[in-house]
Amino acid sequence: MVENLLPRRPSIHRLLERRTDKLLIVAGLGSAIWDAESAGENPLNYYLLGAMGSVVPTALGLALAQPERRVLALTGDAELMMGLYALPTVAVRRPKNLSIVCIDNERFGETGKQTAHTAEGVDLAGIARASGFPHVLEVQNDTGLDALRTAIYTAEGPLFAVIKVSSDMPPVVMPIRDGSIGKARFREALLGEKGLKE
């Protein structure tokens, strides 16, 4: 367990500062969505409101389909553990434009803050390294956040990072809750009007 934990919401805001339209974000289930939305509503954010374990596979597909864009999978430790098979798949496919950032509070935050696997010693950064990720970062301070933000835009991926944050739950900042509207908005922002017709 890390003793000096970063504050969750300010850390994600710092990570997403100066975001450009080259970055597509796929965020998952609960807190990661609320963190991304609170950093500024953006139609290039794709939210998986109820698909726990699907953020990394979805981001992988998007990165492969849009190789000229940078893709960020923003997820929590429990959500990532539910789809852990995806890390080796990303490492094997090696998309150069994909970054996975795990916000690790060592809790199942949406269901009552029960202790999650990383609190018991599961090392997600170690799993990413063993899977073959060429870039693995463990972020513990603002300097690390700044380095990660730069790497998201410039590193030849795939990149995996863990940000250890406190278990405090910031206020909910809810995006559009209708999945079909969210999907259509994302497609139009990414592909223009032709994306709505395909």
N, CA and C of each residue as an Amber inpcrd file, in Angstrom:
protein
   594
   0.8380000  -1.1870000   0.0000000   0.0000000   0.0000000   0.0000000
   0.8830000   1.2500000   0.0000000   0.5740000   2.1930000  -0.8940000
   1.3360000   3.4400000  -0.9950000   0.8580000   4.3980000   0.0930000
   1.7900000   5.0540000   0.7780000   1.4130000   5.9540000   1.8720000
   1.0120000   7.3370000   1.3670000   1.7430000   7.9070000   0.4420000
   1.4560000   9.2430000  -0.0720000   0.5850000   9.1450000  -1.3180000
  -0.7170000   9.1600000  -1.1060000  -1.6540000   9.0020000  -2.2090000
  -2.0400000  10.3680000  -2.7670000  -2.2090000  10.4120000  -4.0730000
  -2.6120000  11.6480000  -4.7310000  -4.1110000  11.8830000  -4.5700000
  -4.5490000  13.1470000  -4.5550000  -5.9880000  13.4220000  -4.5530000
  -6.5600000  13.0970000  -5.9330000  -7.6430000  12.3780000  -5.9670000
  -8.1490000  11.8160000  -7.2160000  -8.5280000  12.8760000  -8.2500000
  -9.5130000  13.6870000  -7.9610000 -10.0660000  14.6000000  -8.9630000
  -9.0470000  15.6280000  -9.4290000  -8.3010000  16.3050000  -8.5290000
  -7.2830000  17.2480000  -9.0070000  -6.2090000  16.5820000  -9.8640000
  -5.8890000  15.3320000  -9.5620000  -4.8610000  14.6350000 -10.3430000
  -5.3310000  14.3580000 -11.7640000  -6.5930000  13.9560000 -11.9110000
  -7.1120000  13.6930000 -13.2580000  -7.2850000  14.9970000 -14.0210000
  -7.6860000  16.0600000 -13.3360000  -7.7660000  17.3670000 -13.9990000
  -6.3820000  17.7880000 -14.5000000  -5.3660000  17.6000000 -13.6880000
  -4.0040000  17.9550000 -14.1060000  -3.5780000  17.1140000 -15.3110000
  -3.9060000  15.8290000 -15.2740000  -3.5540000  14.9350000 -16.3800000
  -4.2040000  15.3790000 -17.6920000  -5.4310000  15.8670000 -17.6180000
  -6.1760000  16.2210000 -18.8250000  -6.0750000  17.6970000 -19.1960000
  -5.2340000  18.4660000 -18.4880000  -5.0160000  19.8730000 -18.8490000
  -4.4770000  19.9800000 -20.2670000  -4.8320000  21.0560000 -20.9220000
  -4.3030000  21.3500000 -22.2580000  -4.5570000  20.2000000 -23.2380000
  -5.6590000  19.5230000 -23.0630000  -6.0260000  18.4350000 -23.9640000
  -6.2380000  18.9750000 -25.3690000  -5.7920000  18.2320000 -26.3570000
  -6.0190000  18.6270000 -27.7420000  -7.0820000  17.7310000 -28.3570000
  -7.5690000  18.1280000 -29.5490000  -8.5910000  17.3170000 -30.2060000
  -8.0130000  16.0780000 -30.8720000  -6.7220000  15.8570000 -30.7100000
  -6.1060000  14.6140000 -31.1950000  -6.3370000  13.4610000 -30.2210000
  -6.7980000  13.7850000 -28.9910000  -6.9450000  12.7580000 -27.9620000
  -8.3980000  12.3240000 -27.8210000  -8.6200000  11.0220000 -28.0030000
  -9.9190000  10.4050000 -27.7670000  -9.8530000   9.6980000 -26.4170000
 -10.8840000   9.8590000 -25.6030000 -10.9020000   9.2250000 -24.2860000
 -12.0430000   8.2210000 -24.2110000 -11.7070000   7.0170000 -23.7590000
 -12.7010000   6.0100000 -23.4160000 -12.6190000   5.8430000 -21.9030000
 -13.7130000   6.1390000 -21.2080000 -13.7090000   6.0680000 -19.7470000
 -14.7810000   5.1030000 -19.2680000 -14.5070000   4.4820000 -18.1420000
 -15.3790000   3.4160000 -17.6900000 -16.0100000   3.6010000 -16.3360000
 -17.1730000   3.0810000 -16.2610000 -17.9700000   2.8030000 -15.0780000
 -17.7330000   3.7010000 -13.8770000 -18.5630000   4.6790000 -13.7110000
 -18.5350000   5.4550000 -12.4840000 -17.4540000   6.5010000 -12.4180000
 -16.5600000   6.3430000 -11.4560000 -15.6330000   7.4200000 -11.0980000
 -14.7540000   7.8900000 -12.2470000 -14.2610000   7.0020000 -13.0770000
 -13.4180000   7.4400000 -14.2030000 -14.2170000   8.3360000 -15.1470000
 -15.4780000   8.0000000 -15.3590000 -16.3540000   8.8450000 -16.1820000
 -16.5500000  10.1990000 -15.5140000 -16.8560000  10.1820000 -14.2260000
 -17.1110000  11.4360000 -13.5130000 -15.8640000  12.3120000 -13.4960000
 -14.6870000  11.6910000 -13.3610000 -13.4330000  12.4540000 -13.3770000
 -13.2230000  13.1210000 -14.7340000 -13.4280000  12.3500000 -15.8170000
 -13.2400000  12.9010000 -17.1610000 -14.2590000  13.9970000 -17.4450000
 -15.5070000  13.7720000 -17.0830000 -16.5610000  14.7510000 -17.3390000
 -16.3210000  16.0360000 -16.5460000 -15.8460000  15.9070000 -15.3090000
 -15.6040000  17.0860000 -14.4800000 -14.4230000  17.9150000 -14.9860000
 -13.5480000  17.2860000 -15.7900000 -12.4200000  18.0100000 -16.3840000
 -12.8620000  18.8380000 -17.5870000 -14.1000000  18.6620000 -18.0200000
 -14.6350000  19.4270000 -19.1470000 -15.3840000  18.5290000 -20.1070000
 -16.6560000  18.8350000 -20.3230000 -17.4560000  18.0360000 -21.2500000
 -16.8200000  18.0880000 -22.6350000 -16.7320000  16.9380000 -23.2800000
 -16.0990000  16.8790000 -24.5930000 -16.7540000  15.7560000 -25.3950000
 -17.2340000  16.0440000 -26.6010000 -17.8690000  14.9880000 -27.3920000
 -16.8980000  13.9020000 -27.8430000 -15.5930000  14.1370000 -27.6760000
 -14.6060000  13.0990000 -28.0060000 -14.3090000  12.1890000 -26.8130000
 -15.1530000  12.2720000 -25.7790000 -15.1230000  11.3110000 -24.6780000
 -16.1880000  10.2610000 -24.9380000 -15.8150000   8.9950000 -24.8490000
 -16.7700000   7.9100000 -25.0180000 -16.8820000   7.1970000 -23.6800000
 -18.0820000   7.1940000 -23.1180000 -18.2910000   6.6750000 -21.7730000
 -19.0020000   5.3250000 -21.8110000 -18.4350000   4.3630000 -21.1170000
 -19.0470000   3.0450000 -20.9850000 -19.7230000   2.9790000 -19.6210000
 -20.9350000   3.4710000 -19.5720000 -21.6300000   3.6770000 -18.3030000
 -21.9340000   2.3890000 -17.5570000 -22.1600000   1.3020000 -18.2380000
 -22.5390000   0.0760000 -17.5310000 -21.7940000  -1.1520000 -17.9840000
 -20.6810000  -0.9780000 -18.6670000 -19.9740000  -2.1150000 -19.2590000
 -18.6570000  -2.3620000 -18.5230000 -18.7500000  -2.7840000 -17.2660000
 -17.5580000  -2.9790000 -16.4510000 -16.6520000  -4.0270000 -17.0820000
 -15.3770000  -3.6740000 -17.2140000 -14.3940000  -4.5760000 -17.8060000
 -14.1710000  -4.3640000 -19.2880000 -14.8800000  -3.4010000 -19.8860000
 -14.8310000  -3.2360000 -21.3460000 -14.0440000  -2.0300000 -21.8270000
 -13.5020000  -1.2290000 -20.9230000 -12.8340000   0.0000000 -21.3430000
 -11.6070000  -0.2830000 -22.2000000 -10.7270000  -1.1680000 -21.7400000
  -9.4930000  -1.4200000 -22.4920000  -9.7790000  -2.0780000 -23.8390000
 -10.6300000  -3.1060000 -23.9260000 -10.9200000  -3.6550000 -25.2560000
 -11.5340000  -2.6280000 -26.2090000 -12.4210000  -1.7690000 -25.6950000
 -13.0330000  -0.7450000 -26.5380000 -11.9840000   0.2500000 -27.0210000
 -11.1120000   0.6800000 -26.1050000 -10.0510000   1.6240000 -26.4780000
  -9.0750000   0.9940000 -27.4660000  -8.7940000  -0.2840000 -27.3170000
  -7.9200000  -0.9800000 -28.2620000  -8.5310000  -0.9580000 -29.6630000
  -9.7970000  -1.2990000 -29.7710000 -10.4550000  -1.2650000 -31.0770000
 -10.4340000   0.1190000 -31.6910000 -10.6720000   1.1350000 -30.8650000
 -10.6550000   2.5200000 -31.3490000  -9.2600000   2.9220000 -31.8060000
  -8.2400000   2.5530000 -31.0360000  -6.8600000   2.8910000 -31.4070000
  -6.4630000   2.2300000 -32.7290000  -6.8910000   0.9980000 -32.9390000
  -6.5650000   0.3040000 -34.1870000  -7.3250000   0.9070000 -35.3710000
  -8.5540000   1.3600000 -35.1230000  -9.3740000   1.9470000 -36.1940000
  -8.9820000   3.3800000 -36.5170000  -8.3650000   4.0800000 -35.5520000
  -8.0070000   5.4940000 -35.7210000  -6.5160000   5.6900000 -35.4280000
  -5.6330000   5.1090000 -36.2260000  -4.2100000   5.1320000 -35.8970000
  -3.5740000   6.5160000 -35.9040000  -4.2440000   7.4940000 -36.5030000
  -3.6880000   8.8490000 -36.5440000  -4.0720000   9.6580000 -35.2990000
  -4.9510000   9.1260000 -34.4620000  -5.3650000   9.7910000 -33.2250000
  -4.7060000   9.1150000 -32.0340000  -4.5990000   9.8470000 -30.9310000
  -4.1480000   9.2710000 -29.6640000  -5.3840000   8.8320000 -28.8990000
  -5.3160000   7.6750000 -28.2680000  -6.4550000   7.1260000 -27.5240000
  -6.0310000   6.8800000 -26.0830000  -6.8520000   7.3400000 -25.1610000
  -6.6110000   7.1450000 -23.7390000  -7.7500000   6.3220000 -23.1490000
  -7.4070000   5.1710000 -22.5780000  -8.3520000   4.3850000 -21.7930000
  -8.1910000   4.8130000 -20.3460000  -9.2340000   5.3940000 -19.7770000
  -9.2060000   5.8740000 -18.3990000 -10.0910000   4.9520000 -17.5730000
  -9.4780000   4.2440000 -16.6230000 -10.1930000   3.1910000 -15.9220000
  -9.7870000   3.1380000 -14.4610000 -10.5610000   2.4230000 -13.6770000
 -10.2180000   2.1960000 -12.2780000  -9.6290000   0.8100000 -12.0890000
  -9.0570000   0.5880000 -10.9210000  -8.4070000  -0.7050000 -10.6700000
  -9.4030000  -1.8580000 -10.7020000 -10.5790000  -1.7110000 -10.0960000
 -11.5480000  -2.8150000 -10.0780000 -12.0930000  -3.0820000 -11.4800000
 -12.3670000  -2.0150000 -12.2240000 -12.8560000  -2.1830000 -13.6030000
 -11.8110000  -2.8880000 -14.4550000 -10.5540000  -2.5030000 -14.2970000
  -9.4850000  -3.1320000 -15.0650000  -9.3330000  -4.6040000 -14.7060000
  -9.4280000  -4.9130000 -13.4230000  -9.2870000  -6.3140000 -12.9960000
 -10.3810000  -7.1910000 -13.5960000 -11.5450000  -6.6120000 -13.8390000
 -12.6490000  -7.4050000 -14.3850000 -12.3910000  -7.8190000 -15.8340000
 -11.5470000  -7.0620000 -16.5320000 -11.2170000  -7.4070000 -17.9190000
  -9.7200000  -7.5400000 -18.1050000  -9.0660000  -8.1880000 -17.1630000
  -7.5990000  -8.2180000 -17.1300000  -6.9770000  -8.8740000 -18.3650000
  -7.7140000  -9.7730000 -18.9970000  -7.2150000 -10.4200000 -20.2190000
  -6.8350000  -9.3940000 -21.2820000  -7.4100000  -8.2030000 -21.1990000
  -7.1820000  -7.1980000 -22.2330000  -5.7450000  -6.6850000 -22.2340000
  -5.0690000  -6.6600000 -21.0820000  -3.6970000  -6.1380000 -21.0600000
  -2.7570000  -6.9550000 -21.9440000  -2.7190000  -8.2870000 -21.8200000
  -1.8520000  -9.0330000 -22.7410000  -2.2580000  -8.8730000 -24.2000000
  -3.5570000  -8.7250000 -24.4570000  -4.0060000  -8.5410000 -25.8450000
  -3.4700000  -7.2280000 -26.4090000  -3.5200000  -6.1630000 -25.6190000
  -2.9660000  -4.8800000 -26.0540000  -1.4640000  -5.0170000 -26.2920000
  -0.7640000  -5.6910000 -25.3870000   0.6880000  -5.8430000 -25.5290000
   1.0510000  -6.6130000 -26.7900000   0.2420000  -7.5960000 -27.1480000
   0.4980000  -8.3780000 -28.3620000   0.1930000  -7.5600000 -29.6190000
  -0.8970000  -6.7940000 -29.6040000  -1.2750000  -5.9930000 -30.7780000
  -0.4020000  -4.7410000 -30.9380000   0.1470000  -4.2160000 -29.8380000
   1.0960000  -3.0990000 -29.8170000   0.6410000  -1.8510000 -30.5690000
  -0.5510000  -1.3270000 -30.2690000  -0.9500000  -0.0630000 -30.9070000
  -0.0880000   1.0790000 -30.3820000   0.5400000   1.7920000 -31.2870000
   1.4710000   2.8570000 -30.8950000   0.7680000   4.0670000 -30.3050000
  -0.5280000   4.1820000 -30.5320000  -1.2790000   5.3810000 -30.1490000
  -2.1640000   5.1810000 -28.9270000  -1.9990000   4.0750000 -28.1980000
  -2.8880000   3.7690000 -27.0700000  -2.1730000   3.9040000 -25.7310000
  -2.8050000   4.6370000 -24.8200000  -2.3600000   4.7300000 -23.4270000
  -3.4920000   4.2530000 -22.5270000  -3.1350000   3.4770000 -21.5270000
  -4.0870000   3.0060000 -20.5210000  -3.6690000   3.6090000 -19.1910000
  -4.5610000   4.3570000 -18.5730000  -4.2860000   4.9530000 -17.2680000
  -5.2700000   4.3670000 -16.2630000  -4.7190000   3.6990000 -15.2600000
  -5.5260000   3.1070000 -14.2030000  -5.4860000   4.0060000 -12.9710000
  -6.6490000   4.4780000 -12.5640000  -6.7850000   5.2790000 -11.3500000
  -7.0440000   4.2910000 -10.2160000  -6.0230000   4.0590000  -9.4020000
  -6.0770000   2.9810000  -8.4110000  -6.2960000   3.5390000  -7.0070000
  -7.5230000   3.3650000  -6.5050000  -7.8270000   3.7650000  -5.1290000
  -7.9420000   2.5520000  -4.2000000  -7.6290000   1.3660000  -4.7610000
  -7.6430000   0.1120000  -4.0000000  -9.0090000  -0.1990000  -3.4040000
 -10.0580000   0.2590000  -4.0630000 -11.4220000   0.0710000  -3.5590000
 -12.3950000  -0.2250000  -4.6990000 -13.4980000  -0.8860000  -4.3400000
 -14.6610000  -0.9640000  -5.2130000 -15.5030000   0.2680000  -4.8830000
 -15.1910000   1.3740000  -5.5450000 -15.7340000   2.6720000  -5.1480000
 -17.2330000   2.8130000  -5.3100000 -17.8230000   2.1810000  -6.3080000
 -19.2450000   2.3900000  -6.5770000 -20.1480000   1.5460000  -5.6900000
 -19.6060000   0.5810000  -4.9830000 -20.4610000  -0.3440000  -4.2250000
 -20.2110000  -0.2950000  -2.7280000 -19.4790000   0.7140000  -2.2460000
 -19.3110000   0.8510000  -0.8070000 -17.8780000   0.8820000  -0.3080000
 -16.9250000   1.0560000  -1.2190000 -15.5030000   1.1710000  -0.8550000
 -14.9210000  -0.1010000  -0.2360000 -15.4520000  -1.2620000  -0.6520000
 -14.8440000  -2.4940000  -0.1790000 -13.4130000  -2.5910000  -0.7020000
 -12.5500000  -3.2410000   0.0600000 -11.1590000  -3.4000000  -0.3420000
 -11.0800000  -4.2060000  -1.6360000 -10.3160000  -3.6950000  -2.5820000
 -10.1340000  -4.3750000  -3.8700000  -8.7820000  -5.0880000  -3.9030000
  -8.5240000  -5.7850000  -4.9800000  -7.3520000  -6.6610000  -5.0890000
  -6.0240000  -5.9380000  -4.9360000  -5.9340000  -4.7110000  -5.4550000
  -4.6480000  -4.0080000  -5.3740000  -4.2830000  -3.6550000  -3.9380000
  -5.2700000  -3.5450000  -3.0640000  -4.9920000  -3.3190000  -1.6400000
  -4.3830000  -4.5570000  -0.9930000  -4.5630000  -5.7060000  -1.6480000
  -4.0360000  -6.9730000  -1.1240000  -2.7460000  -7.3920000  -1.8200000
  -2.1730000  -6.4760000  -2.6080000  -0.8620000  -6.7550000  -3.1960000
  -0.8260000  -7.0340000  -4.6810000  -1.9830000  -7.0650000  -5.3620000
  -1.9590000  -7.2620000  -6.8130000  -1.2860000  -6.0480000  -7.4490000
  -0.3040000  -6.2940000  -8.2900000   0.5390000  -5.2540000  -8.8870000
   0.1750000  -5.0950000 -10.3620000  -0.6770000  -4.1250000 -10.6570000
  -1.1250000  -3.9400000 -12.0390000   0.0140000  -3.4930000 -12.9510000
   0.8990000  -2.6480000 -12.4550000   2.0580000  -2.2490000 -13.2640000
   2.9290000  -3.4630000 -13.5680000   3.0920000  -4.3370000 -12.5910000
   3.8630000  -5.5610000 -12.8080000   3.2190000  -6.4730000 -13.8370000
   1.8900000  -6.5520000 -13.8250000   1.1730000  -7.3620000 -14.8170000
   1.3830000  -6.7740000 -16.2130000   1.3230000  -5.4500000 -16.3200000
   1.5560000  -4.8150000 -17.6230000   2.9750000  -5.0890000 -18.1090000
   3.9480000  -4.9780000 -17.2250000   5.3410000  -5.2720000 -17.6160000
   5.4750000  -6.7180000 -18.0810000   4.9150000  -7.6470000 -17.3090000
   5.0070000  -9.0640000 -17.6620000   4.2780000  -9.3700000 -18.9580000
   3.2550000  -8.5610000 -19.2830000   2.5100000  -8.7570000 -20.5280000
   3.2910000  -8.2730000 -21.7430000   4.2690000  -7.3930000 -21.5180000
   5.0930000  -6.9100000 -22.6230000   4.8970000  -5.4610000 -23.0020000
   4.2620000  -4.6660000 -22.1520000   4.1310000  -3.2390000 -22.4450000
   5.5130000  -2.5920000 -22.4820000   5.8280000  -1.8170000 -23.5200000
   7.1430000  -1.1770000 -23.5930000   7.2950000   0.0030000 -22.6400000
   6.1820000   0.6150000 -22.2160000   6.2260000   1.7640000 -21.3140000
   5.2530000   1.5270000 -20.1630000   5.7710000   1.4860000 -18.9530000
   4.9420000   1.3250000 -17.7570000   5.3750000   2.3770000 -16.7510000
   4.4160000   3.1790000 -16.2870000   4.7000000   4.2440000 -15.3310000
   3.8810000   4.0400000 -14.0630000   4.4920000   4.3480000 -12.9340000
   3.7850000   4.3590000 -11.6570000   3.8690000   5.7850000 -11.1240000
   2.7380000   6.4720000 -11.1240000   2.6930000   7.9040000 -10.8430000
   2.3680000   8.1310000  -9.3720000   3.2180000   8.9370000  -8.7240000
   3.0490000   9.1700000  -7.2890000   3.0740000  10.6500000  -6.9070000
   3.2650000  11.5550000  -7.8880000   3.3360000  12.9820000  -7.5610000
   3.0050000  13.8040000  -8.8140000   2.9810000  15.1260000  -8.6380000
   2.6300000  16.0110000  -9.7550000   3.6370000  15.9400000 -10.8970000
   4.9030000  15.7550000 -10.5630000   5.9190000  15.6140000 -11.6080000
   5.6280000  14.3910000 -12.4650000   5.2260000  13.3060000 -11.8050000
   4.8520000  12.0990000 -12.5300000   3.6230000  12.3040000 -13.3900000
   2.6480000  13.0660000 -12.8920000   1.4520000  13.3670000 -13.6880000
   1.8130000  14.1510000 -14.9420000   2.7050000  15.1290000 -14.7870000
   3.1190000  15.9320000 -15.9400000   3.8520000  15.0740000 -16.9740000
   4.7070000  14.1770000 -16.4960000   5.4380000  13.2790000 -17.4060000
   4.4760000  12.3390000 -18.1170000   3.4710000  11.8520000 -17.3940000
   2.4710000  10.9710000 -18.0080000   1.6670000  11.7230000 -19.0510000
   1.2530000  12.9580000 -18.7510000   0.4870000  13.7460000 -19.7220000
   1.2720000  13.9010000 -21.0250000   2.5560000  14.1930000 -20.9280000
   3.3920000  14.3180000 -22.1220000   3.4760000  12.9910000 -22.8630000
   3.6580000  11.9030000 -22.1150000   3.8020000  10.5840000 -22.7370000
   2.5390000  10.1660000 -23.4800000   1.3700000  10.5340000 -22.9610000
   0.1120000  10.1920000 -23.6300000   0.0840000  10.7450000 -25.0510000
   0.6780000  11.9110000 -25.2480000   0.6810000  12.5510000 -26.5710000
   1.8890000  12.1790000 -27.4270000   2.9650000  11.6910000 -26.8170000
   4.2080000  11.5350000 -27.5760000   4.8130000  10.1410000 -27.5660000
   4.5220000   9.3280000 -26.5610000   5.1870000   8.0150000 -26.4520000
   4.7170000   7.0840000 -27.5560000   5.6280000   6.2530000 -28.0150000
   5.2540000   5.1970000 -28.9430000   4.7730000   4.0240000 -28.1050000
   3.4770000   3.8470000 -28.0520000   2.8610000   2.8900000 -27.1430000
   2.9350000   1.4600000 -27.6090000   2.1990000   0.6450000 -26.9030000
   1.2390000   1.0220000 -25.8820000   1.9100000   1.4170000 -24.5690000
   1.2320000   2.2880000 -23.8560000   1.7040000   2.7770000 -22.5650000
   0.6950000   2.3790000 -21.4980000   1.2090000   1.9750000 -20.3370000
   0.3420000   1.6640000 -19.2020000   0.8270000   2.4610000 -18.0010000
  -0.1050000   3.0810000 -17.2820000   0.2610000   3.8420000 -16.0890000
  -0.7400000   3.5920000 -14.9760000  -0.2280000   3.5670000 -13.7640000
  -1.0610000   3.4890000 -12.5650000  -0.8680000   4.7780000 -11.7770000
  -1.9740000   5.4100000 -11.4190000  -1.9480000   6.5680000 -10.5270000
  -2.5840000   6.1300000  -9.2160000  -1.8110000   6.0980000  -8.1590000
  -2.3310000   5.7220000  -6.8400000  -3.0000000   6.9410000  -6.2090000
  -4.2970000   6.8400000  -5.9520000  -5.0570000   7.9610000  -5.4150000
  -5.7300000   7.5640000  -4.1040000  -6.1370000   8.5680000  -3.3530000
  -6.8540000   8.3230000  -2.1080000  -8.2270000   7.7320000  -2.4160000
  -8.8370000   7.1400000  -1.4030000 -10.1410000   6.4950000  -1.6050000
 -11.3110000   7.4630000  -1.4380000 -11.0320000   8.7430000  -1.2070000
 -12.1140000   9.7250000  -1.1210000 -12.8760000   9.7700000  -2.4400000
 -14.1830000   9.8740000  -2.3560000 -15.0140000   9.9150000  -3.5550000
 -15.4770000  11.3430000  -3.8060000 -14.9570000  12.0030000  -4.8440000
 -15.4230000  13.3550000  -5.1830000 -16.8790000  13.3140000  -5.6360000
 -17.5220000  14.4750000  -5.7040000 -18.9290000  14.5160000  -6.1390000
 -19.1040000  13.9490000  -7.5470000 -20.2550000  13.3490000  -7.7510000
 -20.6040000  12.8000000  -9.0640000 -20.8200000  13.9450000 -10.0460000
 -20.2220000  13.8330000 -11.2330000 -20.4670000  14.7620000 -12.3350000
 -20.9460000  13.8930000 -13.4970000 -22.2480000  13.8140000 -13.6320000
 -22.8500000  12.8510000 -14.5470000 -22.9260000  13.3980000 -15.9680000
 -22.4660000  12.6280000 -16.9470000 -22.6220000  13.0240000 -18.3550000
 -23.9960000  12.6020000 -18.8740000 -24.1790000  12.7260000 -20.1680000
 -25.3800000  12.1860000 -20.8090000 -25.4770000  10.7080000 -20.4510000
 -26.6370000  10.2800000 -19.9860000 -26.7850000   8.9020000 -19.5190000
 -27.3580000   7.9710000 -20.5830000 -27.8380000   8.4920000 -21.6650000
 -28.3930000   7.6650000 -22.7290000 -27.2540000   7.2070000 -23.6320000
 -26.9720000   5.9090000 -23.6190000 -25.8500000   5.3640000 -24.3810000
 -25.9440000   5.6170000 -25.8720000 -27.1450000   5.5500000 -26.4400000
 -27.2770000   5.7550000 -27.8870000 -26.9730000   7.2080000 -28.2560000
 -27.3720000   8.1410000 -27.3970000 -27.0490000   9.5510000 -27.6570000
 -25.5490000   9.7740000 -27.5220000 -24.9480000   9.2120000 -26.4840000
 -23.5070000   9.3410000 -26.2910000 -22.7200000   8.7730000 -27.4500000
 -23.1470000   7.6170000 -27.9600000 -22.4750000   6.9910000 -29.1010000
 -22.5910000   7.8580000 -30.3500000 -23.7950000   8.3610000 -30.6050000
 -24.0110000   9.1960000 -31.7970000 -23.1960000  10.4800000 -31.7090000
 -23.1560000  11.0800000 -30.5370000 -22.3880000  12.3180000 -30.3570000
 -20.8990000  12.0730000 -30.5910000 -20.3910000  10.9670000 -30.0630000
 -18.9790000  10.6260000 -30.2430000 -18.6680000  10.3710000 -31.7190000
 -19.5190000   9.5940000 -32.3940000 -19.2980000   9.2950000 -33.8200000
 -19.2870000  10.5600000 -34.6590000 -20.2210000  11.4590000 -34.3820000
 -20.2850000  12.6990000 -35.1550000 -19.0460000  13.5570000 -34.8940000
 -18.6010000  13.6400000 -33.6380000 -17.4130000  14.4360000 -33.3130000
 -16.1650000  13.8500000 -33.9570000 -16.1230000  12.5320000 -34.0610000
 -14.9520000  11.8580000 -34.6180000 -14.9780000  11.8130000 -36.1440000
 -16.1340000  11.5020000 -36.7120000 -16.2220000  11.2390000 -38.1520000
 -16.9920000  12.2970000 -38.9320000 -17.6070000  13.2420000 -38.2450000
 -18.4370000  14.2220000 -38.9280000 -19.8190000  13.6330000 -39.2140000
 -20.5930000  14.3480000 -39.9970000 -21.9540000  13.9030000 -40.2750000
 -22.0130000  12.5640000 -40.9720000 -20.9780000  12.2400000 -41.7510000
 -20.9860000  10.9410000 -42.4340000 -20.9840000   9.7980000 -41.4380000
 -20.4040000  10.0260000 -40.2370000 -20.3640000   8.9850000 -39.2250000
 -21.7450000   8.5990000 -38.7240000 -22.6950000   9.5250000 -38.7830000
 -24.0510000   9.2230000 -38.3450000 -24.7980000   8.3850000 -39.3550000
 -24.3740000   8.4170000 -40.6040000 -25.0670000   7.7060000 -41.6670000
 -24.5180000   6.3130000 -41.8980000 -23.3310000   6.0260000 -41.3980000
 -22.7090000   4.7150000 -41.6510000 -23.1780000   3.6680000 -40.6770000
